[in-house]
Each structure stands twice: as C-alpha cells, then as structure tokens.
Coordinates of C-alpha atoms and ligand atoms in Angstrom, one line a residue:
X1 CA 102.4 142.9 85.8
X2 CA 100.1 140.9 88.0
X3 CA 100.4 141.3 91.7
X4 CA 101.7 137.8 92.3
X5 CA 104.3 138.1 89.5
X6 CA 105.5 141.3 91.2
X7 CA 105.9 139.4 94.5
X8 CA 107.8 136.6 92.6
X9 CA 110.2 139.0 91.0
X10 CA 110.9 140.8 94.3
X11 CA 111.6 137.5 96.0
X12 CA 113.8 136.3 93.1
X13 CA 115.8 139.5 93.2
X14 CA 116.2 139.3 97.0
X15 CA 117.8 135.9 96.7
X16 CA 119.4 136.2 93.3
X17 CA 123.0 136.9 94.3
X18 CA 123.2 134.2 96.9
X19 CA 121.4 131.7 94.6
X20 CA 123.7 132.3 91.7
X21 CA 126.8 132.2 93.9
X22 CA 125.8 128.8 95.3
X23 CA 125.0 127.4 91.9
X24 CA 128.3 128.7 90.4
X25 CA 130.2 127.2 93.3
X26 CA 129.1 123.8 92.2
X27 CA 128.9 124.4 88.5
X28 CA 131.4 126.9 87.5
X29 CA 130.2 129.3 84.8
X30 CA 127.3 127.2 83.8
X31 CA 125.2 130.2 82.9
X32 CA 123.2 128.1 80.4
X33 CA 122.0 125.6 83.0
X34 CA 121.5 128.3 85.7
X35 CA 119.3 130.2 83.3
X36 CA 117.3 127.0 82.6
X37 CA 116.8 126.5 86.3
X38 CA 115.6 130.0 86.8
X39 CA 113.2 129.7 83.9
X40 CA 111.8 126.5 85.3
X41 CA 111.2 128.1 88.7
X42 CA 109.3 130.9 87.1
X43 CA 107.3 128.4 85.0
X44 CA 106.5 126.4 88.2
X45 CA 105.3 129.5 89.9
X46 CA 103.0 130.4 87.0
X47 CA 101.6 126.8 87.0
X48 CA 101.0 126.9 90.8
X49 CA 97.2 126.9 91.5
X50 CA 95.7 130.0 93.0
X51 CA 94.5 128.1 96.1
X52 CA 98.1 127.0 96.8
X53 CA 99.4 130.5 96.3
X54 CA 96.8 131.7 98.8
X55 CA 98.1 129.1 101.3
X56 CA 101.6 130.3 100.6
X57 CA 100.5 133.8 101.4
X58 CA 98.8 132.9 104.6
X59 CA 101.8 130.9 105.8
X60 CA 104.3 133.6 104.7
X61 CA 102.5 136.0 107.0
X62 CA 102.9 133.6 109.9
X63 CA 106.2 131.8 109.1
X64 CA 106.1 129.8 112.3
X65 CA 102.7 128.3 111.3
X66 CA 104.0 124.7 111.8
X67 CA 105.6 125.3 115.1
X68 CA 104.0 125.4 118.5
X69 CA 101.9 122.7 120.1
X70 CA 99.2 122.2 117.5
X71 CA 100.9 120.1 114.9
X72 CA 100.7 116.3 115.3
X73 CA 101.9 113.9 112.6
X74 CA 101.3 110.4 111.5
X75 CA 103.3 108.4 109.0
X76 CA 101.8 105.6 107.0
X77 CA 102.0 103.4 103.9
X78 CA 99.1 104.1 101.6
X79 CA 98.6 100.5 100.7
X80 CA 99.0 99.1 104.2
X81 CA 96.6 101.7 105.6
X82 CA 93.9 101.9 103.1
X83 CA 94.9 100.2 99.9
X84 CA 95.2 103.3 97.7
X85 CA 95.0 107.1 97.7
X86 CA 91.2 107.1 97.5
X87 CA 91.2 104.8 100.4
X88 CA 93.3 107.2 102.4
X89 CA 90.9 110.0 101.5
X90 CA 88.0 107.9 102.8
X91 CA 89.8 107.4 106.1
X92 CA 90.6 111.0 106.9
X93 CA 87.9 110.9 109.6
X94 CA 89.9 108.3 111.4
X95 CA 93.1 110.3 111.0
X96 CA 91.3 113.3 112.5
X97 CA 90.0 111.1 115.3
X98 CA 93.7 110.4 116.0
X99 CA 94.2 114.2 116.5
X100 CA 96.5 114.2 113.5
X101 CA 96.9 117.2 111.3
X102 CA 99.9 116.2 109.3
X103 CA 100.3 113.0 107.4
X104 CA 103.4 111.6 105.9
X105 CA 102.5 109.2 103.1
X106 CA 105.4 106.8 102.5
X107 CA 106.8 106.7 98.9
X108 CA 104.0 106.4 96.4
X109 CA 105.6 107.3 93.1
X110 CA 106.0 104.6 90.5
X111 CA 108.6 102.0 91.4
X112 CA 109.3 98.5 90.2
X113 CA 107.1 95.7 91.4
X114 CA 109.9 93.8 93.1
X115 CA 113.1 95.8 93.6
X116 CA 111.6 98.9 95.2
X117 CA 113.0 99.3 98.7
X118 CA 109.6 100.0 100.0
X119 CA 109.1 102.7 97.3
X120 CA 112.5 104.3 97.8
X121 CA 113.5 103.2 94.3
X122 CA 111.6 105.5 92.1
X123 CA 111.2 104.8 88.4
X124 CA 109.1 107.8 87.5
X125 CA 109.0 111.0 89.6
X126 CA 106.0 112.3 87.7
X127 CA 103.8 109.3 88.1
X128 CA 102.0 107.7 91.0
X129 CA 102.4 104.0 91.4
X130 CA 99.3 102.8 89.5
X131 CA 98.5 100.4 92.3
X132 CA 98.1 103.3 94.6
X133 CA 96.3 105.7 92.3
X134 CA 97.0 108.6 90.0
X135 CA 98.5 112.1 90.2
X136 CA 94.9 113.5 90.0
X137 CA 93.9 111.4 93.0
X138 CA 97.0 112.7 94.9
X139 CA 95.9 116.2 94.1
X140 CA 92.4 115.5 95.2
X141 CA 93.6 114.1 98.5
X142 CA 95.8 117.1 99.0
X143 CA 92.8 119.4 98.4
X144 CA 90.6 117.4 100.9
X145 CA 93.4 117.5 103.4
X146 CA 93.7 121.3 103.1
X147 CA 90.0 121.7 103.6
X148 CA 90.4 119.8 106.9
X149 CA 93.5 121.7 107.9
X150 CA 95.8 118.7 107.4
X151 CA 99.2 119.1 105.9
X152 CA 100.6 116.5 103.5
X153 CA 104.2 115.2 103.5
X154 CA 105.8 113.2 100.8
X155 CA 109.2 111.8 100.2
X156 CA 111.6 113.2 97.6
X157 CA 114.1 110.4 97.0
X158 CA 116.8 112.5 95.4
X159 CA 120.0 110.4 96.0
X160 CA 119.1 107.7 93.5
X161 CA 116.7 106.4 90.9
X162 CA 115.6 102.9 90.4
X163 CA 117.4 101.0 87.7
X164 CA 114.1 101.0 85.8
X165 CA 114.0 104.8 85.6
X166 CA 114.1 106.1 82.0
X167 CA 117.5 107.6 82.6
X168 CA 118.9 104.3 83.9
X169 CA 117.5 102.4 81.0
X170 CA 119.0 104.7 78.5
X171 CA 122.3 104.7 80.3
X172 CA 122.2 100.9 80.2
X173 CA 121.6 101.1 76.5
X174 CA 124.8 103.0 76.2
X175 CA 123.6 106.6 75.9
X176 CA 126.5 108.6 77.2
X177 CA 124.3 111.6 78.2
X178 CA 122.4 109.4 80.6
X179 CA 125.5 107.5 81.8
X180 CA 126.8 110.9 82.9
X181 CA 123.8 111.3 85.2
X182 CA 125.1 108.4 87.3
X183 CA 128.5 107.2 88.3
X184 CA 129.7 104.8 85.7
X185 CA 133.2 103.1 85.6
X186 CA 134.7 100.7 83.1
X187 CA 136.7 98.8 85.7
X188 CA 137.1 98.4 89.4
X189 CA 140.0 101.0 89.8
X190 CA 138.0 104.0 91.0
X191 CA 135.3 102.0 92.7
X192 CA 137.9 100.3 94.8
X193 CA 139.4 103.6 95.7
X194 CA 136.0 104.8 96.9
X195 CA 135.5 101.6 98.9
X196 CA 138.5 102.6 101.0
X197 CA 136.8 105.5 102.6
X198 CA 133.0 105.1 102.1
X199 CA 131.2 103.2 104.8
X200 CA 128.3 100.9 104.0
X201 CA 124.6 101.5 104.5
X202 CA 123.4 97.9 104.2
X203 CA 126.5 95.8 105.0
X204 CA 124.6 92.5 105.0
X205 CA 121.7 93.0 102.7
X206 CA 123.6 95.0 100.1
X207 CA 127.3 95.0 100.7
X208 CA 129.6 97.5 98.8
X209 CA 128.9 100.8 97.2
X210 CA 129.1 99.7 93.6
X211 CA 127.3 97.1 91.4
X212 CA 128.8 95.4 88.4
X213 CA 126.5 95.4 85.3
X214 CA 127.6 92.3 83.3
X215 CA 125.5 93.2 80.3
X216 CA 127.3 96.4 79.6
X217 CA 130.5 95.5 81.5
X218 CA 130.5 98.6 83.7
X219 CA 130.3 99.4 87.4
X220 CA 127.6 101.8 88.7
X221 CA 127.6 103.4 92.1
X222 CA 124.9 102.0 94.3
X223 CA 125.2 103.3 97.9
X224 CA 122.0 101.6 98.9
X225 CA 120.6 98.6 97.1
X226 CA 122.1 97.4 93.8
X227 CA 119.0 98.5 91.9
X228 CA 119.2 102.1 93.4
X229 CA 121.7 103.9 91.2
X230 CA 123.2 107.0 92.7
X231 CA 122.6 110.2 90.8
X232 CA 125.6 112.3 89.9
X233 CA 124.9 115.8 91.1
X234 CA 128.2 117.0 89.8
X235 CA 126.2 117.2 86.5
X236 CA 124.0 120.3 86.6
X237 CA 121.5 118.7 84.4
X238 CA 120.7 116.2 87.2
X239 CA 120.2 118.9 89.8
X240 CA 118.0 120.9 87.3
X241 CA 115.9 117.9 86.4
X242 CA 115.4 116.8 89.9
X243 CA 114.4 120.3 91.0
X244 CA 111.9 120.2 88.2
X245 CA 110.6 116.9 89.6
X246 CA 110.2 118.1 93.1
X247 CA 108.5 121.4 92.0
X248 CA 106.1 119.4 90.0
X249 CA 105.2 117.3 93.1
X250 CA 104.9 120.4 95.3
X251 CA 102.5 121.9 92.8
X252 CA 100.1 118.9 93.4
X253 CA 99.6 120.4 96.8
X254 CA 102.3 118.8 98.9
X255 CA 103.1 120.9 102.0
X256 CA 106.1 119.1 103.4
X257 CA 108.9 117.6 101.4
X258 CA 111.0 114.9 103.2
X259 CA 114.4 115.0 101.5
X260 CA 115.3 111.3 101.7
X261 CA 118.9 110.3 102.5
X262 CA 120.1 113.9 101.9
X263 CA 123.6 113.6 103.5
X264 CA 124.5 111.2 100.7
X265 CA 123.8 113.2 97.6
X266 CA 127.3 114.5 96.8
X267 CA 130.2 112.1 96.2
X268 CA 133.9 112.9 96.2
X269 CA 136.7 110.4 96.0
X270 CA 138.8 110.2 99.2
X271 CA 135.9 111.2 101.5
X272 CA 133.1 109.3 103.2
X273 CA 130.7 110.7 100.7
X274 CA 128.5 111.9 103.6
X275 CA 127.6 115.4 104.6
X276 CA 130.0 117.1 102.2
X277 CA 129.8 120.9 102.0
X278 CA 128.3 120.7 98.5
X279 CA 125.3 118.9 100.1
X280 CA 124.6 122.0 102.1
X281 CA 124.9 124.2 99.0
X282 CA 122.2 122.1 97.4
X283 CA 119.9 122.1 100.4
X284 CA 120.3 125.8 100.8
X285 CA 119.4 126.3 97.1
X286 CA 116.3 124.1 97.6
X287 CA 115.3 126.3 100.5
X288 CA 115.8 129.4 98.4
X289 CA 113.8 127.9 95.5
X290 CA 110.9 127.1 97.9
X291 CA 111.0 130.6 99.4
X292 CA 110.7 132.1 95.9
X293 CA 108.3 129.6 94.3
X294 CA 106.2 128.1 97.1
X295 CA 107.0 129.7 100.4
X296 CA 104.3 127.7 102.2
X297 CA 106.2 124.5 101.7
X298 CA 108.5 123.0 104.4
X299 CA 111.6 121.0 104.0
X300 CA 112.2 118.0 106.3
X301 CA 115.7 116.6 106.1
X302 CA 116.2 112.9 106.7
X303 CA 119.6 113.0 108.4
X304 CA 120.0 109.8 110.4
X305 CA 123.4 110.7 111.9
X306 CA 125.1 111.8 115.1
X307 CA 123.8 115.2 116.5
X308 CA 126.8 117.1 115.3
X309 CA 126.1 116.0 111.7
X310 CA 122.3 116.7 112.0
X311 CA 122.2 120.2 113.3
X312 CA 124.1 121.8 110.4
X313 CA 121.2 120.9 108.2
X314 CA 119.2 123.6 109.9
X315 CA 121.6 126.1 108.3
X316 CA 122.0 129.4 110.1
X317 CA 119.4 132.0 111.1
X318 CA 120.4 134.1 108.1
X319 CA 120.8 131.2 105.7
X320 CA 118.4 128.5 106.8
X321 CA 118.4 125.1 105.1
X322 CA 115.8 122.6 106.4
X323 CA 112.8 123.7 108.4
X324 CA 112.7 120.4 110.3
X325 CA 114.9 117.4 111.1
X326 CA 114.4 114.1 112.9
X327 CA 115.4 113.8 116.5
X328 CA 117.0 110.5 115.8
X329 CA 119.5 110.3 118.6
X330 CA 116.8 111.0 121.2
X331 CA 114.7 108.2 119.7
X332 CA 117.4 105.6 119.9
X333 CA 118.5 106.8 123.3
X334 CA 114.9 106.4 124.5
X335 CA 114.9 102.7 123.6
X336 CA 118.3 102.3 125.2
X337 CA 116.6 103.5 128.5
X338 CA 113.7 101.1 128.1
X339 CA 116.3 98.3 128.2
X340 CA 118.6 99.6 130.8
X341 CA 115.9 101.4 133.0
X342 CA 118.6 104.1 133.5
X343 CA 117.7 107.5 132.1
X344 CA 120.9 109.3 132.7
X345 CA 122.0 109.2 129.1
X346 CA 118.6 110.4 128.0
X347 CA 118.8 113.3 130.4
X348 CA 122.2 114.3 129.0
X349 CA 120.9 113.9 125.4
X350 CA 117.9 116.1 126.2
X351 CA 120.2 118.8 127.7
X352 CA 122.0 118.9 124.4
X353 CA 118.8 119.3 122.4
X354 CA 117.2 121.8 124.9
X355 CA 120.2 124.0 124.5
X356 CA 119.7 124.5 120.8
X357 CA 117.9 127.5 119.4
X358 CA 114.2 127.2 119.7
X359 CA 113.7 127.8 116.0
X360 CA 115.2 124.4 115.4
X361 CA 112.2 122.2 114.9
X362 CA 112.7 118.5 115.5
X363 CA 110.3 115.7 114.6
X364 CA 110.0 113.5 117.6
X365 CA 109.1 109.8 117.1
X366 CA 109.3 106.5 118.8
X367 CA 109.3 104.4 115.7
X368 CA 109.4 104.9 111.9
X369 CA 109.5 102.7 108.9
X370 CA 113.2 102.1 109.3
X371 CA 115.3 100.2 111.8
X372 CA 116.6 101.6 115.1
X373 CA 120.3 102.1 114.8
X374 CA 122.1 102.3 118.1
X375 CA 123.7 105.7 117.5
X376 CA 124.2 106.6 121.2
X377 CA 126.7 108.8 122.9
X378 CA 129.3 106.1 123.5
X379 CA 131.9 108.6 124.7
X380 CA 129.6 109.5 127.5
X381 CA 128.8 105.9 128.3
X382 CA 132.5 105.1 128.5
X383 CA 132.7 106.8 131.9
X384 CA 130.7 103.9 133.2
X385 CA 133.0 101.4 131.5
X386 CA 130.3 100.7 128.9
X387 CA 131.8 99.8 125.5
X388 CA 130.1 100.3 122.2
X389 CA 130.2 96.7 120.8
X390 CA 129.2 95.0 124.0
X391 CA 126.4 97.5 124.7
X392 CA 125.0 97.1 121.2
X393 CA 125.0 93.4 121.7
X394 CA 123.2 93.8 125.0
X395 CA 120.6 96.1 123.5
X396 CA 119.9 93.8 120.6
X397 CA 119.7 90.8 122.9
X398 CA 117.3 92.6 125.0
X399 CA 115.0 93.7 122.2
X400 CA 115.0 90.4 120.4
X401 CA 113.9 88.9 123.7
X402 CA 117.0 86.9 124.2
X403 CA 118.2 88.7 127.3
X404 CA 116.9 87.1 130.6
X405 CA 113.8 88.9 131.8
X406 CA 113.3 90.8 128.5
X407 CA 109.7 91.4 127.5
X408 CA 110.5 92.7 124.0
X409 CA 110.1 91.0 120.6
X410 CA 112.1 92.4 117.8
X411 CA 114.4 91.2 115.1
X412 CA 117.9 92.2 114.1
X413 CA 118.6 94.2 111.0
X414 CA 121.8 94.1 109.0
X415 CA 123.5 92.0 111.5
X416 CA 127.2 92.4 110.8
X417 CA 129.0 90.0 113.2
X418 CA 132.4 91.4 112.1
X419 CA 131.6 94.8 113.4
X420 CA 129.1 93.8 116.1
X421 CA 126.8 96.4 114.6
X422 CA 123.3 95.0 114.2
X423 CA 120.4 97.4 114.2
X424 CA 116.8 96.6 115.3
X425 CA 113.3 96.3 114.0
X426 CA 109.9 95.9 115.6
X427 CA 106.7 97.8 116.4
X428 CA 106.4 100.0 119.5
X429 CA 103.9 97.6 121.0
X430 CA 106.0 94.5 120.4
X431 CA 109.1 96.2 121.7
X432 CA 107.2 97.3 124.8
X433 CA 106.1 93.7 125.6
X434 CA 102.5 93.8 124.5
X435 CA 103.0 91.1 121.9
X436 CA 104.7 88.7 124.3
X437 CA 102.3 89.3 127.2
X438 CA 99.3 88.6 124.9
X439 CA 100.9 85.6 123.4
X440 CA 101.8 84.1 126.8
X441 CA 98.5 85.2 128.3
X442 CA 100.1 87.1 131.1
X443 CA 97.7 89.7 132.3
X444 CA 99.9 91.5 134.8
X445 CA 102.7 91.8 132.2
X446 CA 100.3 93.1 129.7
X447 CA 99.3 95.9 132.1
X448 CA 102.9 96.9 132.5
X449 CA 103.5 96.7 128.7
X450 CA 100.6 99.0 128.0
X451 CA 101.7 101.4 130.7
X452 CA 105.2 101.5 129.2
X453 CA 103.8 102.1 125.7
X454 CA 101.7 105.0 127.0
X455 CA 104.5 106.5 129.1
X456 CA 106.8 106.5 126.0
X457 CA 104.2 108.3 124.0
X458 CA 103.8 110.8 126.8
X459 CA 107.5 111.3 126.9
X460 CA 107.6 111.9 123.1
X461 CA 104.7 114.4 123.4
X462 CA 106.6 116.3 126.1
X463 CA 109.5 117.1 123.9
X464 CA 109.6 120.4 121.9
X465 CA 108.9 119.9 118.2
X466 CA 106.4 117.9 116.2
X467 CA 105.5 114.5 117.4
X468 CA 104.9 111.9 114.7
X469 CA 103.0 108.7 115.4
X470 CA 103.8 105.6 113.4
X471 CA 100.4 104.4 112.0
X472 CA 99.2 101.4 114.0
X473 CA 101.0 102.4 117.2
X474 CA 97.9 104.2 118.4
X475 CA 96.2 100.8 118.6
X476 CA 99.2 98.8 119.7
X477 CA 99.8 97.0 116.4
X478 CA 102.2 94.1 116.8
X479 CA 105.0 92.8 114.5
X480 CA 103.9 91.3 111.2
X481 CA 105.9 88.1 110.5
X482 CA 104.3 87.5 107.1
X483 CA 107.4 89.0 105.3
X484 CA 109.4 85.9 106.3
X485 CA 107.3 84.0 103.7
X486 CA 108.0 86.6 101.0
X487 CA 111.1 85.7 99.1
X488 CA 111.6 89.3 98.0
X489 CA 111.2 90.8 101.4
X490 CA 112.5 88.2 103.8
X491 CA 116.1 89.6 103.8
X492 CA 114.8 93.0 104.9
X493 CA 113.5 92.8 108.5
X494 CA 112.2 96.4 108.3
X495 CA 109.1 94.8 106.9
X496 CA 108.5 93.4 110.4
X497 CA 107.0 96.7 111.4
X498 CA 105.5 97.7 108.1
X499 CA 102.5 95.4 108.3
X500 CA 99.0 96.1 107.1
X501 CA 96.9 98.4 109.3
X502 CA 94.5 96.2 111.2
X503 CA 91.1 97.8 110.9
X504 CA 89.5 95.0 112.9
X505 CA 91.8 95.8 115.8
X506 CA 91.2 99.5 115.3
X507 CA 87.5 98.8 115.8
X508 CA 88.2 97.5 119.2
X509 CA 89.3 100.9 120.4
X510 CA 85.7 101.5 121.1
X511 CA 85.5 98.4 123.4
X512 CA 86.0 99.3 127.0
X513 CA 88.9 97.4 128.6
X514 CA 90.5 96.2 125.3
X515 CA 94.2 96.8 124.7
X516 CA 93.3 99.0 121.8
X517 CA 90.9 101.1 123.8
X518 CA 93.4 101.6 126.7
X519 CA 96.1 102.7 124.3
X520 CA 94.0 104.7 121.9
X521 CA 92.2 106.6 124.6
X522 CA 95.3 107.3 126.8
X523 CA 97.4 108.4 123.9
X524 CA 94.6 110.5 122.6
X525 CA 94.1 112.2 125.9
X526 CA 97.8 113.0 126.1
X527 CA 97.7 114.5 122.6
X528 CA 94.7 116.6 123.4
X529 CA 96.3 117.9 126.6
X530 CA 99.4 118.8 124.6
X531 CA 97.3 120.7 122.0
X532 CA 95.5 122.6 124.8
X533 CA 98.4 124.1 126.8
X534 CA 100.8 126.5 125.2
X535 CA 103.6 125.3 127.6
X536 CA 104.0 122.4 125.2
X537 CA 105.0 124.8 122.4
X538 CA 108.5 125.0 121.1
X539 CA 109.0 128.5 122.4
X540 CA 108.9 127.3 126.0
X541 CA 112.0 127.1 128.1
X542 CA 112.8 123.5 128.6
X543 CA 115.3 121.8 130.9
X544 CA 115.7 118.5 132.8
X545 CA 115.7 118.3 136.6
X546 CA 117.6 115.9 138.9
X547 CA 115.2 113.3 140.4
X548 CA 117.9 111.5 142.4
X549 CA 116.7 108.3 140.9
X550 CA 118.3 107.0 137.8
X551 CA 115.1 105.5 136.5
X552 CA 113.0 108.7 136.6
X553 CA 113.4 111.4 134.0
X554 CA 112.3 114.8 135.1
X555 CA 111.6 117.6 132.6
X556 CA 110.4 121.2 133.3
X557 CA 108.7 123.3 130.6
X558 CA 108.1 127.0 131.3
X559 CA 106.1 129.4 129.3
X560 CA 104.4 132.6 130.5
X561 CA 102.5 131.8 133.6
X562 CA 102.6 128.1 133.0
X563 CA 105.1 125.7 134.5
X564 CA 105.0 122.0 133.7
X565 CA 106.9 119.4 135.7
X566 CA 106.9 116.1 133.8
X567 CA 108.1 112.9 135.4
X568 CA 108.6 109.5 133.7
X569 CA 109.4 106.3 135.4
X570 CA 111.4 104.0 133.1
X571 CA 111.4 101.1 135.5
X572 CA 108.9 98.4 136.3
X573 CA 108.8 99.2 140.0
X574 CA 107.2 102.1 141.9
X575 CA 109.7 104.7 142.8
X576 CA 110.0 108.2 144.2
X577 CA 111.2 111.3 142.3
X578 CA 113.2 113.2 144.9
X579 CA 112.4 116.6 143.5
X580 CA 111.8 119.9 145.3
X581 CA 110.0 122.4 143.3
X582 CA 108.8 124.2 146.4
X583 CA 106.4 126.6 144.7
X584 CA 103.0 125.4 145.7
X585 CA 100.3 123.2 144.3
X586 CA 100.3 121.6 140.9
X587 CA 97.5 119.8 139.0
X588 CA 98.4 116.6 137.3
X589 CA 96.9 117.2 133.8
X590 CA 96.3 113.5 133.2
X591 CA 94.4 112.6 136.4
X592 CA 93.3 116.0 137.6
X593 CA 94.9 115.3 141.0
X594 CA 96.2 118.2 143.0
X595 CA 99.7 117.6 144.2
X596 CA 103.0 119.1 145.2
X597 CA 106.1 118.7 143.1
X598 CA 108.0 117.3 146.1
X599 CA 109.2 113.8 146.7
X600 CA 106.7 112.5 144.2
X601 CA 105.8 108.8 144.3
X602 CA 105.5 107.5 140.8
X603 CA 104.2 104.0 139.9
X604 CA 106.0 101.6 137.6
X605 CA 106.2 103.1 134.1
X606 CA 104.2 106.0 135.4
X607 CA 103.9 109.5 134.0
X608 CA 103.0 112.8 135.6
X609 CA 102.3 116.1 133.8
X610 CA 102.0 118.4 136.7
X611 CA 101.0 122.0 135.8
X612 CA 101.1 125.2 137.7
X613 CA 99.5 128.0 135.8
X614 CA 99.9 131.0 138.1
X615 CA 103.6 131.7 137.8
X616 CA 104.7 135.2 138.6
Ligands
GLC701 C1 116.0 106.4 103.6 C2 114.7 105.7 103.9 C3 115.0 104.2 103.8 C4 115.6 103.9 102.4 C5 116.8 104.7 102.1 C6 117.2 104.6 100.7 O1 116.9 106.2 104.6 O2 114.1 106.0 105.1 O3 113.8 103.4 104.0 O4 116.0 102.5 102.4 O5 116.5 106.1 102.4 O6 116.4 105.4 99.9

C-alpha cells in the first residue's frame, strides 16, 4: 500500500462512524448509495494530482494556514475583469500589485446565455462556460496561482441547477428518475402549503417559490429565479452526484469552495425551508469529505442571515462545518453608520463578533456582487424609538441620494412596497459620494468622499478575519448604468455594481493626484501595514473602547507586545475621541506621527492606527 493510500485509509477510518451516522440520518439504510459515495471519494483521491496532495500535506501540518494577517482576498467576474480565464492569468501581476493572495472568481461554469443569474444557474458542473475558457485553462490558472502563492476560490451552486441542465431537461421530458431530483408537483396543493411558511428571496423580480411549467403541466420548486430549479437533497442520488461534481472541481486545483446559498438546500413542508438541521448534516459531511480527500481545501459558507443563524455554520470545535463565513451583519451595519454617522450600533455589533471564539474566521467586506440587505439589529435600535420599516426607508432614501444632503448614488433592489423592505445596490465609490462629487465637479466633496472610502477600507482591514476587496473598489470604480439598456438585465439592479473593470482608470493609479492614485495608494498602504504587524492577526484580543463621541468608533487590538488603538470618524466634521489609554507614546502607523492615545483630535472621516509595541 502506497504511503498516501495509507494516510487516506487512516483518515477514512477516523471519520467513518460519524460520516455513516450522518448519512444514515438523512437516508435511512441506504447502504447502496453510501457505498457509492465512499467509492467516489476514494476514486477522487486517487485522481488527485501529486502537486495538490503535496499542498494538502503542507496545509495539514499547519491547519491555521489561512488565518492570521497575511491573507487578502479579491472577488471578480472573469469576463468583467479580463474577458476570460487566460486573461485573468495574464493579469495576475496586477492582482499581486493589489497585495491580493486569494481570488474569488465569480461563477464560471457553463450556464445559459440569457437566464443565468450572473452564472448562478449552472447547466453543466463539469464544464467551464466556453465564453470564459475551458477546464484545462482553469487548471492552468490554478497552477499559476499556486506558484505565486495565490489561493483560488470558486462557487459551488448546490441549491439548484439551471433549467437547461441535463437533469432538468430529462425531467421535463418526463423521465421520473430525473423529476425525482427536483421538487415536482402535479397541482398547486402542496406548493400552496409551502407558500404559507416559506419567505421569498426575490419578492419583486421572482415572486413565489414555485414555477408552473405549462408544457408538462407541473409545478417545480424555484426558490430563486423560475429558471433555477431547486435540487431535492432528500434523494441521496442528488447528494452523491453533487459531491462528485464538487470533488471534480476541487481536483482542478481549487483551494476554497464557496457553498452558495447553503441555508436553503433542505426543504420540509411546514417550515421556512431555511437552516434546517439536515443542512448542517450535509455541511458537516462535506467537511468530513474534504478532510479525508483534500484536507488543504477550505469551505466558505454563504449564509446571508442574522448572526444567530450564521454562527452555527462554523459547527463546533469537535465537529467543525465551514472554515469561513461572511461577516454580513457587520457589513450592512457599517453602511448604516455611513448614513447615520452614529457608530453605536456598529460598536455593539463588533462586541458580539469579538466575543466569538477566535477560530471562527469571518470574511470581511464592504461590497460584494449582491445587494446590501438591511439586516440590522432592530431590537437594539428600538431603544431609540427607531422602527424597522421607517429606518429601512431612511437608509434607502439616503443611499439612492434622495435624502437631503446625501452624497450617495445607489439604486433599490427588490423594492417591495407592501413590506417596505427594499435592499440596495451600488459600488463602494458611488455609495461614498465619489460619483456624485465628480459629476457635479465639487472638489471639496470629492476629497471627503475619497477620505470616507479610505476610512471604510481601513475599518474593514482592522477587523479580525480575511478582508475581501470587491474588484474595482481599489480604483474607485463607479456604478455602471449600462444594464438599464439590457432587456435581460434591467430588472436586476445588482448589475449596477457588476460593471466591466475599467483598465483605463486603473492606469491612472500611477498619476499623482488622480482619484485612482489616492485610493489605490492609500488602500495599498493600509493593506501592507496590516500584513506587516501580527496584531492584525485573528489570534489578537480585540475589543471596542468608548470614545464619548457617537461618530467615532474605537477599537483596541492586543497581541504579545503590540497594542493597536484604531479610531474611525464616521462624520464629515473634525471631532475628538475622548479616550484615555494612559500608557505612553504611540506611533500612528499610517502617518508615522508619534502621539498619545488621549483626547485624540480626528479629522472628518479620519482614521488612526496607533501602535505601541513595547507592552509588558
Ligand atoms: C447567492 C448568490 C446570488 C444568487 C443566489 C442564487 O446568494 O450570491 O448572486 O442570486 O445565490 O444562486
């Protein structure tokens, strides 16, 4: 027996009982399908390239390899950024110039030309969208990334397939075996029962959770768009096949798997069909499968929910599920504070996150490819008499530039007047006022807008976890209104912030005094500082401090001899942080200024990273 086969068998045995128990809990006595799954895992392991196994070994010896202060991510659309996969490979120098060592390529598998939800409607999990390249090119890109120490993240859209997927086509042709892989109903009886308890994801752009197929006179479950058919994980064949698909992708050299829309994967009548215990069974099984077959691979769960729903996806210390999750509430709360200039709710949100175990790794971000949903702690806001519906209206009015004095330019997403629950789209630069100031040619406003944008990035980089930049934000890319003219996209305002990367603007990062240069250099400087001081690592002790000013957020990070006092002014006026860290001199890492952490004057949208590195 080869050495690596021996390792495999040991791992397999270690997890066998738990794995089997989890599987049988979902699929009682399905020894046949369980055996098939185990065989497939073994097969995937045998197929795994030696170079990837070597990476697995290195990472297994240092299981916290992705933690700490070194990892910096960027998410991008392959076509928007560089046309295709080869284009991305040719642009890796730029990515490295951005200090990035982890790239999330937005969905790139084959999907229909029109109905594709930005690639989240996959029609073939084993084929790259021919417009973007081939599987071989993906493999080559992964290899090149690995040479440069860059990790590659890809989506695994497991909740649904496109209606053009082979299974969906065969189901439509009446093949029962394939209909059983989805949720099909002859009449509205059961669908209408589901509708009583299942909320809607896209209430305006795709209302309802079922779609009537007139050609075959059946209903099919479609939680997202009508062309995204929900997979039926109560059928073990679906789980097995989908695991086969993800392992196939992983073996191309993918380091991080983003499990798309994971809370939705298990459905049960009479429930919300969100976050059901069976979902956790499946995620835990996926973790076990990775530990056995490809221990260097990380799972990133996409759980865009309230904190009490997010955290369980980390699992427990003994039985972990995802390695990483999005810090979504912090992201939305940050934008809330940009509008209100009041950081108290953000301080409270940070206190919650900072009290979680340090092994819980969050992805921190200002913007992503989706909308901003106003999932704030409304119970907390209630103490100030702030109500959910009116506050959401205020935030949306502010960020679409309707509110008096607002500098932002965004657009509503899934505006549902009956619930008063619209969400929001827009790029970071446009939401910070850069777009408006340039358009109206207001120089002073532009300076504030740039400063706000930099401050927000600084704040993101101060949080424990992995910061992820949205491609284009590093050069202040603005909203792209072109989608209004595209009949297939114009209902979906998320395309507002999914515009083509503007390489002409990127060039201007080298021109002193340009908006791009100011942003690019400032953000880059902050990123480099973060990567140079271990106090930014996730093993630091982190807590907020009282600044006696509701516009200034104060954060302390402690690690070994290093203490960092970070201050952020969320208002457009100069203010003072009434802090009293009476322990001597600090150096502001950004300006090099020596200062005391006492009654610190902080300019409009200012940021300080004050470090003391001789702690007892
Ligand atoms: C995730 C994606 C989103 C997509 C949805 C359905 O939430 O981020 O863009 O629409 O899943 O796949």
